[in-house]
Structure formats: structure tokens, C-alpha cells
Coordinates of C-alpha atoms and ligand atoms in Angstrom, one line a residue:
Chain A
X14 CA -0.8 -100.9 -70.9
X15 CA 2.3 -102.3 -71.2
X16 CA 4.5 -99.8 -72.6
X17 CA 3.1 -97.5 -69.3
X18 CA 4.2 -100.2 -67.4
X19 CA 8.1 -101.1 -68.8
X20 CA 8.1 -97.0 -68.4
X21 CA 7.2 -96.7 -64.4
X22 CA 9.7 -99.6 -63.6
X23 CA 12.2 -98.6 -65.0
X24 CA 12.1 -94.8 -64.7
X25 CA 14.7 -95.0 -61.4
X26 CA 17.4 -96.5 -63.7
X27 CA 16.6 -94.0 -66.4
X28 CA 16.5 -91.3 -64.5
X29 CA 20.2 -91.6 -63.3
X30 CA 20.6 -92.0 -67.4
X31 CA 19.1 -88.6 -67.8
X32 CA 21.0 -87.1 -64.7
X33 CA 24.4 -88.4 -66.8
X34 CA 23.5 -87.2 -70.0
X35 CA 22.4 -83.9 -68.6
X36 CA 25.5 -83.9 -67.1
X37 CA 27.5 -84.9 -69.4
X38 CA 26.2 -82.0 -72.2
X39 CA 26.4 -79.0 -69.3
X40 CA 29.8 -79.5 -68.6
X41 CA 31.1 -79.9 -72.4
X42 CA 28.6 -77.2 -73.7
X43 CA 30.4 -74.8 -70.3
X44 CA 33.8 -75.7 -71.9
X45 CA 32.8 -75.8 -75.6
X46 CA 32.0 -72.2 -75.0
X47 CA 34.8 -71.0 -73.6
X48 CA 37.0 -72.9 -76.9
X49 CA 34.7 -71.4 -79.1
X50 CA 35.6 -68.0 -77.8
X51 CA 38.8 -68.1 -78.1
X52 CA 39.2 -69.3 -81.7
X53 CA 36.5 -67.4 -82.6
X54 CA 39.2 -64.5 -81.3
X55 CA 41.9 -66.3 -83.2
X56 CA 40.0 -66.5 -86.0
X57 CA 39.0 -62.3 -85.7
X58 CA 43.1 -61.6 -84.7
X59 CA 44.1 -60.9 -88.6
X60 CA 47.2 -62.9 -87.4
X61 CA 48.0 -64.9 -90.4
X62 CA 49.4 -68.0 -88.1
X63 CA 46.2 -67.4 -85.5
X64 CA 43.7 -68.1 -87.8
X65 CA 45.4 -70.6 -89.7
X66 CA 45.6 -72.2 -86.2
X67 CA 41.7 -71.8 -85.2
X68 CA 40.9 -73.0 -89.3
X69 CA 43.0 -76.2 -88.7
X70 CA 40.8 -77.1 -85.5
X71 CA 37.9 -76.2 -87.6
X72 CA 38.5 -78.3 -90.6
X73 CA 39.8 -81.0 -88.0
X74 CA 36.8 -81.5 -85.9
X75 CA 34.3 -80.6 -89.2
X76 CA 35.9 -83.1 -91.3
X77 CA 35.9 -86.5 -88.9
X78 CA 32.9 -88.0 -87.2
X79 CA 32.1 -87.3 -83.9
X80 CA 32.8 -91.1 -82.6
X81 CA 36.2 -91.2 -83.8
X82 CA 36.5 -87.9 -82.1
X83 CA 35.3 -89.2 -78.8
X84 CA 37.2 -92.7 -79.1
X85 CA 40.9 -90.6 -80.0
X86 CA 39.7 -88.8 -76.8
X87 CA 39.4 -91.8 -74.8
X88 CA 41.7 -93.7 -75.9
X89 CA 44.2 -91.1 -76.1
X90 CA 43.3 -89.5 -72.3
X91 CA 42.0 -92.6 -70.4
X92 CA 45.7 -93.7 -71.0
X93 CA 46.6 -90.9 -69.2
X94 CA 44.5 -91.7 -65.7
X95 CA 42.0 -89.1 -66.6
X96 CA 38.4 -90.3 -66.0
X97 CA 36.0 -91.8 -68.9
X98 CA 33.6 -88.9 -67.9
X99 CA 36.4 -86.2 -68.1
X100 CA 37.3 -87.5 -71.6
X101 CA 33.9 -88.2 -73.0
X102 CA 33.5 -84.3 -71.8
X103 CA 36.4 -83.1 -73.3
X104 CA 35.8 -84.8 -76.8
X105 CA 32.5 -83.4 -76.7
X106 CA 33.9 -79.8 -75.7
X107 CA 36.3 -80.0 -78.3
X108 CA 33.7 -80.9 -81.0
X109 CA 31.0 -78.2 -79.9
X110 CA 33.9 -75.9 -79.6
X111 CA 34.3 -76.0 -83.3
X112 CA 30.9 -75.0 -84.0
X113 CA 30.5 -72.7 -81.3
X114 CA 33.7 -71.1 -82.4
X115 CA 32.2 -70.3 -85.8
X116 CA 28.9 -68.7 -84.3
X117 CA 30.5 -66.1 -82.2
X118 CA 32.9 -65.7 -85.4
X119 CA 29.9 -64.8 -87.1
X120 CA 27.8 -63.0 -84.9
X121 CA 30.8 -60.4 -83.9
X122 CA 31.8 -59.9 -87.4
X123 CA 27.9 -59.3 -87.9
X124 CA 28.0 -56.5 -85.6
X125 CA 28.2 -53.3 -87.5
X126 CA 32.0 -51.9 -87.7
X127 CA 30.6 -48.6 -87.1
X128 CA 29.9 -49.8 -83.5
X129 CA 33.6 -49.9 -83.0
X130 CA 34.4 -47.1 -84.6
X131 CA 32.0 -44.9 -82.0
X132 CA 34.1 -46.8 -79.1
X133 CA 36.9 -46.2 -80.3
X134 CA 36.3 -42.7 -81.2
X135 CA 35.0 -42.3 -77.2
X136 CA 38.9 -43.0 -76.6
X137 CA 37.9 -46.9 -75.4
X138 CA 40.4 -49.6 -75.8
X139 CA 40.0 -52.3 -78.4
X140 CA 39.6 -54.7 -75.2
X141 CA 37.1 -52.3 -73.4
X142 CA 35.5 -52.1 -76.7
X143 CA 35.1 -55.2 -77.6
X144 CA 33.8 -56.1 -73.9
X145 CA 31.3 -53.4 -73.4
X146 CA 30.6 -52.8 -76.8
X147 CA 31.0 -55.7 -79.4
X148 CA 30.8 -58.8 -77.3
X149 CA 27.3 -58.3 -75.3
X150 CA 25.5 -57.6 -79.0
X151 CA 27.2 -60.0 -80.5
X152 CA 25.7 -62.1 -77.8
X153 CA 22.8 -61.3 -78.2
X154 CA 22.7 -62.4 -82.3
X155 CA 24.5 -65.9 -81.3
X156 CA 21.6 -66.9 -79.0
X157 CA 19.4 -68.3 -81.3
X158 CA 22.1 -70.6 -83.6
X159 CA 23.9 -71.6 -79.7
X160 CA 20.7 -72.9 -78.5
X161 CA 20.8 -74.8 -81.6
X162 CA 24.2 -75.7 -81.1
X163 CA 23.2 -77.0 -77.5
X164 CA 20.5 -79.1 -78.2
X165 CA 22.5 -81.0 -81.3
X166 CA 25.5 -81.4 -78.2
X167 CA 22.8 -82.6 -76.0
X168 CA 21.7 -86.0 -78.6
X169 CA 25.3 -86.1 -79.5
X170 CA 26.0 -86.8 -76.1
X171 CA 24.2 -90.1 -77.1
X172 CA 28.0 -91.0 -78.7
X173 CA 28.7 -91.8 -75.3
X174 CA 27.3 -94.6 -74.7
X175 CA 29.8 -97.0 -77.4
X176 CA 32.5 -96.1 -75.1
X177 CA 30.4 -97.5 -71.9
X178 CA 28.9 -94.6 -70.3
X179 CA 25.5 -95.1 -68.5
X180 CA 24.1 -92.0 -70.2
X181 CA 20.1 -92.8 -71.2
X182 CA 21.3 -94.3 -74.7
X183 CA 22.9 -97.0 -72.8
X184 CA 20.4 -97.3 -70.4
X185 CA 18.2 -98.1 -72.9
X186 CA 19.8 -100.6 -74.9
X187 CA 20.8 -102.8 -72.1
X188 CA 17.1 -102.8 -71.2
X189 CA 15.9 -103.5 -74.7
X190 CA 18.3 -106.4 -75.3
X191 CA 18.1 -108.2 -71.7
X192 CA 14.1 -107.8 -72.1
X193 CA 14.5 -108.2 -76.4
X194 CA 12.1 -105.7 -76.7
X195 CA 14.7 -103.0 -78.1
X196 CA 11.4 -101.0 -79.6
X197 CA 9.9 -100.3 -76.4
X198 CA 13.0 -99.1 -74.7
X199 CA 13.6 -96.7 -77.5
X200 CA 10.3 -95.4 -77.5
X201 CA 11.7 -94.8 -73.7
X202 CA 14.2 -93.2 -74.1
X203 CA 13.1 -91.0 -77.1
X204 CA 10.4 -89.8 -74.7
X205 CA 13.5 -88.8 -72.5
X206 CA 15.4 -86.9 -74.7
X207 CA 12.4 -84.8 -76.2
X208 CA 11.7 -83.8 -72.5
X209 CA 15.3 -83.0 -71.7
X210 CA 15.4 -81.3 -75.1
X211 CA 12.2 -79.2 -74.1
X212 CA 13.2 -78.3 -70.9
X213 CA 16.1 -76.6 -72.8
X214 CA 14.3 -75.4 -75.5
X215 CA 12.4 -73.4 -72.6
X216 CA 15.5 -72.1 -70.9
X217 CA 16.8 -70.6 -73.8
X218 CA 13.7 -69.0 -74.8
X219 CA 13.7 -67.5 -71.9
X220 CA 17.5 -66.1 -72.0
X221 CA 16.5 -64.9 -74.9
X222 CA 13.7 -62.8 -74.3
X223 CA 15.5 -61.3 -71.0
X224 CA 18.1 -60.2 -73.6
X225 CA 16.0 -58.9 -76.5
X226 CA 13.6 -56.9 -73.8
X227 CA 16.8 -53.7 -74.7
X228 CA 15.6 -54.4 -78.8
Chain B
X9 CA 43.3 -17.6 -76.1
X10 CA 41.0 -16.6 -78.4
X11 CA 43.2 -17.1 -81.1
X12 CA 45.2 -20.4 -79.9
X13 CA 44.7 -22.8 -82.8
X14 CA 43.2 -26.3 -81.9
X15 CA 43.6 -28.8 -84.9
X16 CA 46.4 -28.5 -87.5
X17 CA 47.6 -30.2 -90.0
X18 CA 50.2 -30.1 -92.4
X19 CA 50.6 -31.6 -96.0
X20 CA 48.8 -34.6 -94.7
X21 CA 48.6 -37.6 -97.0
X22 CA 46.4 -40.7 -97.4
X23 CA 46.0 -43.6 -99.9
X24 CA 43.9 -46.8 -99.8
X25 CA 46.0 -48.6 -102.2
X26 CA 46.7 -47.6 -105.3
X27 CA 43.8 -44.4 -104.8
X28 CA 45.5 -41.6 -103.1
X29 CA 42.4 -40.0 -101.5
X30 CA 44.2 -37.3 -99.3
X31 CA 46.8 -35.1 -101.5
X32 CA 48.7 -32.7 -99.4
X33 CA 46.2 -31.4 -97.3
X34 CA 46.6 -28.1 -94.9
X35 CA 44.6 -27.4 -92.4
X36 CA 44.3 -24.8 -89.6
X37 CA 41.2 -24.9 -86.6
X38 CA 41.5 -22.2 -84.4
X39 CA 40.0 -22.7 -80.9
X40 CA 35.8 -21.7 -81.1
X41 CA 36.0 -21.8 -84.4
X42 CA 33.6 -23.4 -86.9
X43 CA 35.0 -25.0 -89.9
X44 CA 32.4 -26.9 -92.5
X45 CA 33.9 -29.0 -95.1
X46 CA 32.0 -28.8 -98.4
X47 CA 33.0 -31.2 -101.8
X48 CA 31.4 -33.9 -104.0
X49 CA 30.8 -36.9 -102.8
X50 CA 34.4 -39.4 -102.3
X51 CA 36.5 -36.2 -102.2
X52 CA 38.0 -37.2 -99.4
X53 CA 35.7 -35.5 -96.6
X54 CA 35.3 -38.2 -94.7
X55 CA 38.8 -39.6 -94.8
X56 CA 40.1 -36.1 -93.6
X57 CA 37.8 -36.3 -90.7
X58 CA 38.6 -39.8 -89.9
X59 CA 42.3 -39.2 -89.9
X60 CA 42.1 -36.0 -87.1
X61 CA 40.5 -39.0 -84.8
X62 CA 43.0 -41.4 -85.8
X63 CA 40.2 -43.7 -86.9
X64 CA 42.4 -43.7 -90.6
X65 CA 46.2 -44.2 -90.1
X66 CA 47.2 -41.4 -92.3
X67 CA 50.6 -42.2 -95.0
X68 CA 52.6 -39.4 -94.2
X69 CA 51.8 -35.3 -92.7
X70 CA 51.6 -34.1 -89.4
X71 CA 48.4 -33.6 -87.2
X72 CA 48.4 -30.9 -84.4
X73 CA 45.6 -31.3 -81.9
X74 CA 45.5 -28.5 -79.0
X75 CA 49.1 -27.3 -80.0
X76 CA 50.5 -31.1 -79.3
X77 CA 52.2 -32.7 -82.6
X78 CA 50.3 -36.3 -82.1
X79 CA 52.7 -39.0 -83.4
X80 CA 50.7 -42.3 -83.8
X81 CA 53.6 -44.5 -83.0
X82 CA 54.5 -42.7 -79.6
X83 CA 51.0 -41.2 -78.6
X84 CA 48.6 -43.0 -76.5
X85 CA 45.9 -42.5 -79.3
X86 CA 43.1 -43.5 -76.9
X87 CA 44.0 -40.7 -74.9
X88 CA 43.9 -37.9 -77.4
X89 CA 40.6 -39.3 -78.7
X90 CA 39.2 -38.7 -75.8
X91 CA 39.6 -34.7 -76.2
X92 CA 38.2 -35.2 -80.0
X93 CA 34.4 -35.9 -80.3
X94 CA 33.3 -37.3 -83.2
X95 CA 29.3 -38.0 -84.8
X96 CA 28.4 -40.4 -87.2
X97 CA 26.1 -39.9 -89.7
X98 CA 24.7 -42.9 -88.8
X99 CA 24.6 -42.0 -85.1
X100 CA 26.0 -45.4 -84.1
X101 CA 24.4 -45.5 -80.5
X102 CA 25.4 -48.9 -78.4
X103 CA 21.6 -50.8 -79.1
X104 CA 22.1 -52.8 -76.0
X105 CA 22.7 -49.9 -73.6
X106 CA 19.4 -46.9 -72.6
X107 CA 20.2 -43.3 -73.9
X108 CA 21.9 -42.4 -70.4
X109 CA 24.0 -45.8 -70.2
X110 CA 25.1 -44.7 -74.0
X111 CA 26.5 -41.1 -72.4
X112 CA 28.0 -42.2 -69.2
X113 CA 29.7 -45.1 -70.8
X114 CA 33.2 -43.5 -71.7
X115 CA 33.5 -41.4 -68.9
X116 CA 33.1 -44.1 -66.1
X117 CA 34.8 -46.5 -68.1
X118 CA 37.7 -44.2 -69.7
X119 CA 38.0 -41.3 -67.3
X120 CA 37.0 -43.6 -64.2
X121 CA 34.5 -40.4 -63.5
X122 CA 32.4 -41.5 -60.2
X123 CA 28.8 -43.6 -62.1
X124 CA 26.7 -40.3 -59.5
X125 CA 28.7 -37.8 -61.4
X126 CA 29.3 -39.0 -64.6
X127 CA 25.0 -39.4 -64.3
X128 CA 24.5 -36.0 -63.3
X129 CA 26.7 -34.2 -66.1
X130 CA 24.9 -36.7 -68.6
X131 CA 21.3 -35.2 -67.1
X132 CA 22.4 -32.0 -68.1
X133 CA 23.9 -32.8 -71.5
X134 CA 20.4 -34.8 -72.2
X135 CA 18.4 -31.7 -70.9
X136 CA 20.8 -29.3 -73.1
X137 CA 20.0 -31.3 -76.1
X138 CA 16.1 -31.4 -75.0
X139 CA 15.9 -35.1 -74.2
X140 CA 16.0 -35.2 -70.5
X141 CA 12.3 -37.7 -70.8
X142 CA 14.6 -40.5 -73.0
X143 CA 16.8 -41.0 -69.9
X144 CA 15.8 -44.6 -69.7
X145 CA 14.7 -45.2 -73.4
X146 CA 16.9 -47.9 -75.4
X147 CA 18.2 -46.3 -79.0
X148 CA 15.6 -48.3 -80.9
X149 CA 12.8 -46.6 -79.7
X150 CA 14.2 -43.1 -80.8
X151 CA 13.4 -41.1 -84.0
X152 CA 16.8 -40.3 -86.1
X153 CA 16.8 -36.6 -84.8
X154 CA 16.6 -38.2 -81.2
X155 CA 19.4 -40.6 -81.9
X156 CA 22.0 -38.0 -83.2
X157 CA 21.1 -35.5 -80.3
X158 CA 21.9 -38.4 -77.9
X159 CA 24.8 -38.9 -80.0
X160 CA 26.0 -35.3 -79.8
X161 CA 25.5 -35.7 -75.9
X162 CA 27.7 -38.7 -75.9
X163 CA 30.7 -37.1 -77.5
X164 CA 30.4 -34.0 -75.3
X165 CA 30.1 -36.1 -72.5
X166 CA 33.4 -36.5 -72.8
X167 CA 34.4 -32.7 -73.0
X168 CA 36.2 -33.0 -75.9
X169 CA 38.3 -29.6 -77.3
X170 CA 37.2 -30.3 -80.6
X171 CA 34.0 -32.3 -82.3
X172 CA 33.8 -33.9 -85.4
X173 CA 30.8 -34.1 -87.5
X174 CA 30.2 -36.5 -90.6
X175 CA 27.5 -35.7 -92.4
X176 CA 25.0 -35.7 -89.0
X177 CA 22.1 -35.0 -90.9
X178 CA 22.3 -36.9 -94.1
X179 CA 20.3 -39.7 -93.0
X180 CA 17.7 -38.3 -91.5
X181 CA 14.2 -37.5 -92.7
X182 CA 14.0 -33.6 -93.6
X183 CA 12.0 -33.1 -90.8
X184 CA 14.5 -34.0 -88.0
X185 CA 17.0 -31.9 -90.2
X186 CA 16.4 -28.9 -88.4
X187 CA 16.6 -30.4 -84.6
X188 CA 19.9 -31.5 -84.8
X189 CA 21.1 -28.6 -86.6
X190 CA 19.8 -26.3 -84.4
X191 CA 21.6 -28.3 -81.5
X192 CA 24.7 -27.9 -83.3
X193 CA 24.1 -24.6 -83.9
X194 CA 23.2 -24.0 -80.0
X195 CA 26.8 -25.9 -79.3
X196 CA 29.1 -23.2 -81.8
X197 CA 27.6 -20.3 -80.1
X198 CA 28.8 -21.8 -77.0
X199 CA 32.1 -21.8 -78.1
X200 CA 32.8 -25.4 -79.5
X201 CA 35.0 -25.7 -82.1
X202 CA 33.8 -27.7 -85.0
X203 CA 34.9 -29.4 -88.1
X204 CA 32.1 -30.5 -89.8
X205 CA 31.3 -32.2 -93.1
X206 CA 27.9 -31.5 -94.5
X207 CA 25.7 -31.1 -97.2
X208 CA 23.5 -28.1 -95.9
X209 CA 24.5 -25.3 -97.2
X210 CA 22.4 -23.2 -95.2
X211 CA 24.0 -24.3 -91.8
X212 CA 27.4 -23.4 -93.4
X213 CA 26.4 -20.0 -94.9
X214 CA 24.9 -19.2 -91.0
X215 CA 27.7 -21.1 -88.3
X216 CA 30.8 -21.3 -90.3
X217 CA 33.7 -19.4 -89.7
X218 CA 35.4 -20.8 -92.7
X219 CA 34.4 -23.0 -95.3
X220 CA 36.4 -26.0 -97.2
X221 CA 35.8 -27.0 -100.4
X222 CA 37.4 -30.5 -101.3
X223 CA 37.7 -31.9 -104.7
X224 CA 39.8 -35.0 -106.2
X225 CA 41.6 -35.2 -102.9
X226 CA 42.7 -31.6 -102.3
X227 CA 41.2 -28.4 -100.8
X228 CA 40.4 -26.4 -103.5
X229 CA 39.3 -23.1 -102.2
X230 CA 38.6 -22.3 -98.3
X231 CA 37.5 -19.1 -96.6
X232 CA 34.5 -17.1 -94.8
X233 CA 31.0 -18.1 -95.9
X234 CA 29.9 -15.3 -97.5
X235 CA 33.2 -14.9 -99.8
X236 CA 32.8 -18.4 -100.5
X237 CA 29.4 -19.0 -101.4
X238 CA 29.1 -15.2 -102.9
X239 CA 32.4 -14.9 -105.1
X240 CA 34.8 -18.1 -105.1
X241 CA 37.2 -17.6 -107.2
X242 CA 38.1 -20.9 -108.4
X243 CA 36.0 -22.6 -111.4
X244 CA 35.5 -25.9 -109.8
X245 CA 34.0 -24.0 -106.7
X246 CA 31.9 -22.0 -108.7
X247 CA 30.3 -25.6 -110.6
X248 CA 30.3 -27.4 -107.3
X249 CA 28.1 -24.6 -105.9
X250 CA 26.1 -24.1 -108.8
X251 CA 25.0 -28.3 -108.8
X252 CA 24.2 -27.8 -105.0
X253 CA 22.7 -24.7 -104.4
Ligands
LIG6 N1 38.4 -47.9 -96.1 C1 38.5 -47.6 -97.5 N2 39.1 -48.5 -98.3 C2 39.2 -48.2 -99.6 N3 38.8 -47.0 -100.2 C3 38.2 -46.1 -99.4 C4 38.0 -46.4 -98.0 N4 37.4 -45.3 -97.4 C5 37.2 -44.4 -98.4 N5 37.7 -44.9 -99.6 C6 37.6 -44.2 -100.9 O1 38.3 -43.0 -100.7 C7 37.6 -42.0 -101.4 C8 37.2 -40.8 -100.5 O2 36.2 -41.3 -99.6 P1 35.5 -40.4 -98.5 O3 34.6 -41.3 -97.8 O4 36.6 -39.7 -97.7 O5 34.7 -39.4 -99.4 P2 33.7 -38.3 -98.9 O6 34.1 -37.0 -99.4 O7 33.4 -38.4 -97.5 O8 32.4 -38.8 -99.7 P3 30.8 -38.8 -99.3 O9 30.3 -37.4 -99.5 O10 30.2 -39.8 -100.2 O11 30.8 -39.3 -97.9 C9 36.4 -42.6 -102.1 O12 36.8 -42.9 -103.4 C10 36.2 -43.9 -101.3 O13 35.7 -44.9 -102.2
LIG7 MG1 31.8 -39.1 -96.3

């Protein structure tokens, strides 16, 4: 079997792809989620300039393609000595941020306001409250949309590969056109990515179950 | 001190907008005492209770807890909220945290009480309210009359001078009416002092030492149980009691 074959030669090669792109989506999914938080606070502040601030990075980063993202990102930073990787990361952090920012928006204005209230009433802090009380459930309801969010961060990490990264994408299409057999090498690398995106899938699933086990 | 007066308040007002829902309210709790606010509902009950905890930012009055005149703009409010309980009707238990992790929460994390400690005085609170086998049970798995009872062991965990109650039983099924009652009941002949909003006439004929009657914003008509219920003198009083009882 052919296919078989193209697959065990060059799994070394596309291996180091996967390491990349695994890479590559931990470390801007780690940021992303730390920006998301804190426009998601911005966004929660009821300080008219705060949340127009997080709404402009919203509508920034919803309204332009993710390429153009990554290439102002590049260009912009790679100018500035700092590494392809770092600004491939950041432009992916900054994108993810976005979204991640709108599902902890969500989730904590989801949580009833009651829930405050009884923290509050306990003579708790609105920090205290918000960290013992607010954040962990609204945790909890964001699990399911972030995995989601993760897993769309971890194909978009694909982007990578027009601004020369050796993530899988790239592996794969330097393979399919020095062999012109593109189809094969796709069929490669989609087999890479659905294991990558299981292997996730089955991480989360189990975060999630640790947390609903107090439900 | 048997006399010392615990919550006051003086010609308080509150609007939400243009609907002024507090009008020049007067108020007096003396310590032990057990105060039950009666009136239709969107009288303002609710709004009154919410302002003694500072929950509502109240337009303009003064509010007296323990003798102290509590300004909001000076006043540490988290500090005098810790010596004024308050139940939901809708118990509002923290879902992600077991029945003793709700109790002990405050008081290790406000009062920096020692976890051992804080856990022992939140056994006993769970024993006086006749949970001590929920210790370790999330809020979920609780009936309504279990939730409020934990919730009434949460506030007192705190050793508050004063609870507040809103409505406490008004969302339970009648038949986990009388448990949570009957802990409340337990609590005023221990000497708590109580303000509490309710529908049950029954609890307020038996454990109040006054009774309120709000209507349109204003108290109406206030004094001891059986005066009240038995011969108010106002007509309003007389209709509200006649819809209710
Ligand atoms: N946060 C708010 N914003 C605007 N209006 C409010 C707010 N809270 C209460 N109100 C209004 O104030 C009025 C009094 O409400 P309140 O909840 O104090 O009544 P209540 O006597 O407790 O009634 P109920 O028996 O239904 O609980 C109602 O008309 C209500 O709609
Ligand atoms: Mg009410």
C-alpha cells in the first residue's frame, strides 16, 4: 500500500510538524486565556472607556481575517528582533483572545447575580467574591465553548505555515509538491490533525468531568 | 441590655428611577427582638431589607446598626455586613462548594478564623440546624428545606447581631415549610434578633414581637401580633389581612 508507505517515511519529519503545531497552539491558547480574561473584566467593569476599549479589540480581531492578523503580526514584530515563533504566537494569542474574551464575558454574566449578592452579604469583597465565588462557576460553564475555542486555535494554527513555519501544514505541502502528489500528503496530514484534535478532545473531556463531579 | 436597640432607621428613602419604592421609612429593632414585615407584593419589603445590608444604596435616611450610624461613604460596608446575616429566598448556596465548605467560607476567608476552628463551629451550626450527615454533600443534592437550613447556618456562621430573612420559605414545597420555620423559630428563642419578610402569617402571629405592614412604599400600621392581626386599625391593614388570611 502506498499511501502506508509515503506515511511511515515520512512520519519523522511530520512528527517534528506536529511537535510545532502542538506547540505553537499551547502557548497562544496559555496567553489567549489570560487576554481573554482581562477584557472579559473590561468588558464586566461598567467603565464606559473600559469596555469601549475591550469592544474595539473585539470588533478588531472579529472583523479581519486571521492571516492578515498573523502577517501585521509578523511583519510588524519580526521588525522588531522578536522571533517568527514568538509573533506567529502572539497573533494567534491575540486572535483567540478575542473569542476567549467573549466566553468568560458570558459565562460570568451567566452566573446568577444572586450568587454575588450571598458573598457579598457574608461581608466578602467584590475581588474575594468574584475569586471564590463567581470565577470558579463561571469556569465551570466556559469549559465546554473553550474546548471549542481550542480546537478551532489548534487548525488555525495551520495560518502559520504562509509565513514559513514548519508546523504540519507546511510539512505537508513541501512533501506533496517535491513528490507532486499534494493528495496524499494531505490525506497525511489530515490524519495528523484529527489525532492531535482527539487527543485534545479527550483532555478536555476529562477536565470537565473532574469539574462537574461538585454538579 | 435587654433593651439596647440593634437596627434603626430613620426616614429612609429609596427610588429606582423615576418609582420611589421606599417613602420615609422608620424603623426601630431592639436587640432579641423579632420583627416580621408583612405587605403586598412590590411594597417595598424586599428593598427595605436590602438596604439594612447595604445590598441597595439607599437615596437619602439614616441606618443605625448596633447603635453605630453606618455612613456608606466612610464605613467599611464589608465590615458591617459581616455582623448582619441575611437569607435568600432562593437560598443562593455556592454550587461548587460541599454544605461545610459553603459555612466555613466567610469566616476563614473574611474573619481569617483558623480552617480547624472555623470547621468545628460550622459542625455545630450544621448539628443545630439537624444536618450534621450533609457535611460533605454538594448543594445540588439537597431538598429546598435542606438548602435554606444550610443557608441559615451560613449566615450564623458568621455570628451576625442581626439576621435578615426574605421570604425563606416562599419557594419551597409546603412540606419543607415547617423545617425551616421551625429552625427559625428555634434561632428567636435563642435570642436572635430578626427582621424577617414573610408570607406566613402563622410564624408571625407565634415569633413576632412586632409586626410591619408595608403598602405603596410606606409602613402603614406596625405593632404586637395579636393587636395587629386581631384589631388594626387602619383600613388598608384590615383588606390586606382579610386577602391573606
Ligand atoms: N433593582 C430594581 N430596579 C428597578 N426596580 C426595582 C428593583 N428592585 C425592586 N424594584 C421595584 O421596586 C418595587 C418594590 O420591590 P420589592 O422587591 O422591594 O417589593 P416586595 O415588597 O419585596 O415584593 P415581593 O413580595 O414581590 O417580594 C417593585 O415595584 C419592584 O418592581
Ligand atoms: Mg420581595
Amino acid at each position: 500500500m502506498e499511501w502506508l508507505n509515503k506515511f511511515i517515511d515520512s512520519y519523522p519529519v511530520f512528527l517534528k510538524g506536529m511537535l510545532l503545531t502542538f506547540e505553537l497552539t499551547a502557548v497562544a491558547i496559555f496567553i489567549g486565556i489570560f487576554i481573554g480574561l482581562f477584557f472579559a473584566f473590561l468588558k464586566i467593569s461598567k467603565i464606559k472607556i473600559l469596555e469601549w476599549i475591550a469592544d474595539l479589540y473585539i470588533f478588531l480581531i472579529r472583523g479581519t481575517p486571521l492571516i492578515v492578523q498573523i502577517f501585521v503580526f509578523y511583519y510588524g514584530l519580526t521588525s522588531l528582533n522578536i522571533s517568527q515563533f514568538s509573533a506567529v504566537v502572539l497573533g494567534l494569542a491575540f486572535h483567540n483572545g478575542a473569542y476567549i474574551a467573549e466566553i468568560f464575558r458570558g459565562a460570568i454574566q451567566s452566573i446568577d447575580r444572586g450568587q454575588m449578592e450571598a458573598g457579598r452579604s457574608l461581608g466578602m469583597n467584590l475581588k474575594l467574591t468574584y475569586r471564590r465565588i463567581i470565577l470558579p462557576q463561571a469556569l465551570r460553564r466556559a469549559m465546554a465553548p473553550l474546548g471549542n475555542q481550542f480546537i478551532i486555535a489548534l487548525k488555525d494554527s495551520s495560518l502559520a505555515a504562509f509565513i514559513g513555519m514548519y508546523e504540519l501544514f507546511n510539512v505537508a505541502t513541501t512533501y506533496g509538491s517535491n513528490s507532486f502528489d499534494y493528495m496524499t500528503y494531505l490525506l497525511i496530514v489530515a490524519v495528523y490533525y484529527l489525532i492531535l484534535v482527539f487527543i485534545f478532545s479527550i483532555l478536555l473531556r476529562y477536565v470537565e468531568n473532574r469539574m462537574a463531579i461538585s454538579d | 441590655m435587654a433593651d439596647s436597640i440593634m437596627v434603626k432607621v430613620e426616614t429612609l428613602n429609596k427610588s429606582f428611577g423615576n418609582l420611589h419604592v421606599l417613602k420615609d421609612i422608620d424603623l426601630t429593632v431592639k436587640d432579641r427582638e423579632v420583627v416580621c414585615l408583612i405587605g403586598a407584593s412590590g411594597s417595598g419589603k424586599s428593598t427595605l431589607l436590602r438596604c439594612l445590608n447595604f445590598l441597595e444604596v439607599k437615596d437619602s435616611g439614616t441606618i443605625f446598626i448596633g447603635g453605630e450610624k453606618v455612613e456608606e461613604a466612610t464605613h467599611d460596608l464589608n465590615q458591617v455586613r459581616t455582623r448582619v446575616g441575611m437569607v435568600f429566598q432562593h437560598f443562593q448556596l455556592f454550587p461548587h462548594m460541599t454544605v461545610i465548605e459553603n459555612i466555613i467560607e466567610a469566616p476563614v476567608h473574611v474573619k481569617k478564623i483558623p480552617k480547624d476552628q472555623a470547621y468545628q463551629e460550622a459542625k455545630e451550626l450544621l448539628a443545630k440546624v439537624g444536618l450534621s450527615d450533609k457535611e460533605t454533600v454538594y448543594p445540588g443534592k439537597l431538598s429546598g428545606g435542606q438548602k435554606q437550613r444550610v443557608a441559615i447556618a451560613r449566615a450564623l456562621a458568621m455570628k451576625p447581631d442581626v439576621m435578615l430573612f426574605d421570604e425563606p420559605t416562599s419557594a419551597l414545597d409546603p412540606e419543607l415549610v415547617g423545617e425551616v420555620l421551625a429552625t427559625m423559630k428555634k434561632l428567636a428563642l435563642e435570642g436572635m434578633t430578626m427582621v424577617v419578610v414573610t408570607h406566613e402569617m402563622g410564624f408571625a402571629r407565634e415569633v413576632a414581637d412586632w409586626v410591619v405592614y408595608m403598602h405603596d412604599g410606606r409602613i402603614v400600621e406596625a405593632g404586637p401580633p395579636d393587636k395587629l392581626f386581631s384589631s388594626p386599625t387602619e383600613q388598608r391593614t384590615k383588606d390586606f389581612l382579610d386577602s391573606v388570611l
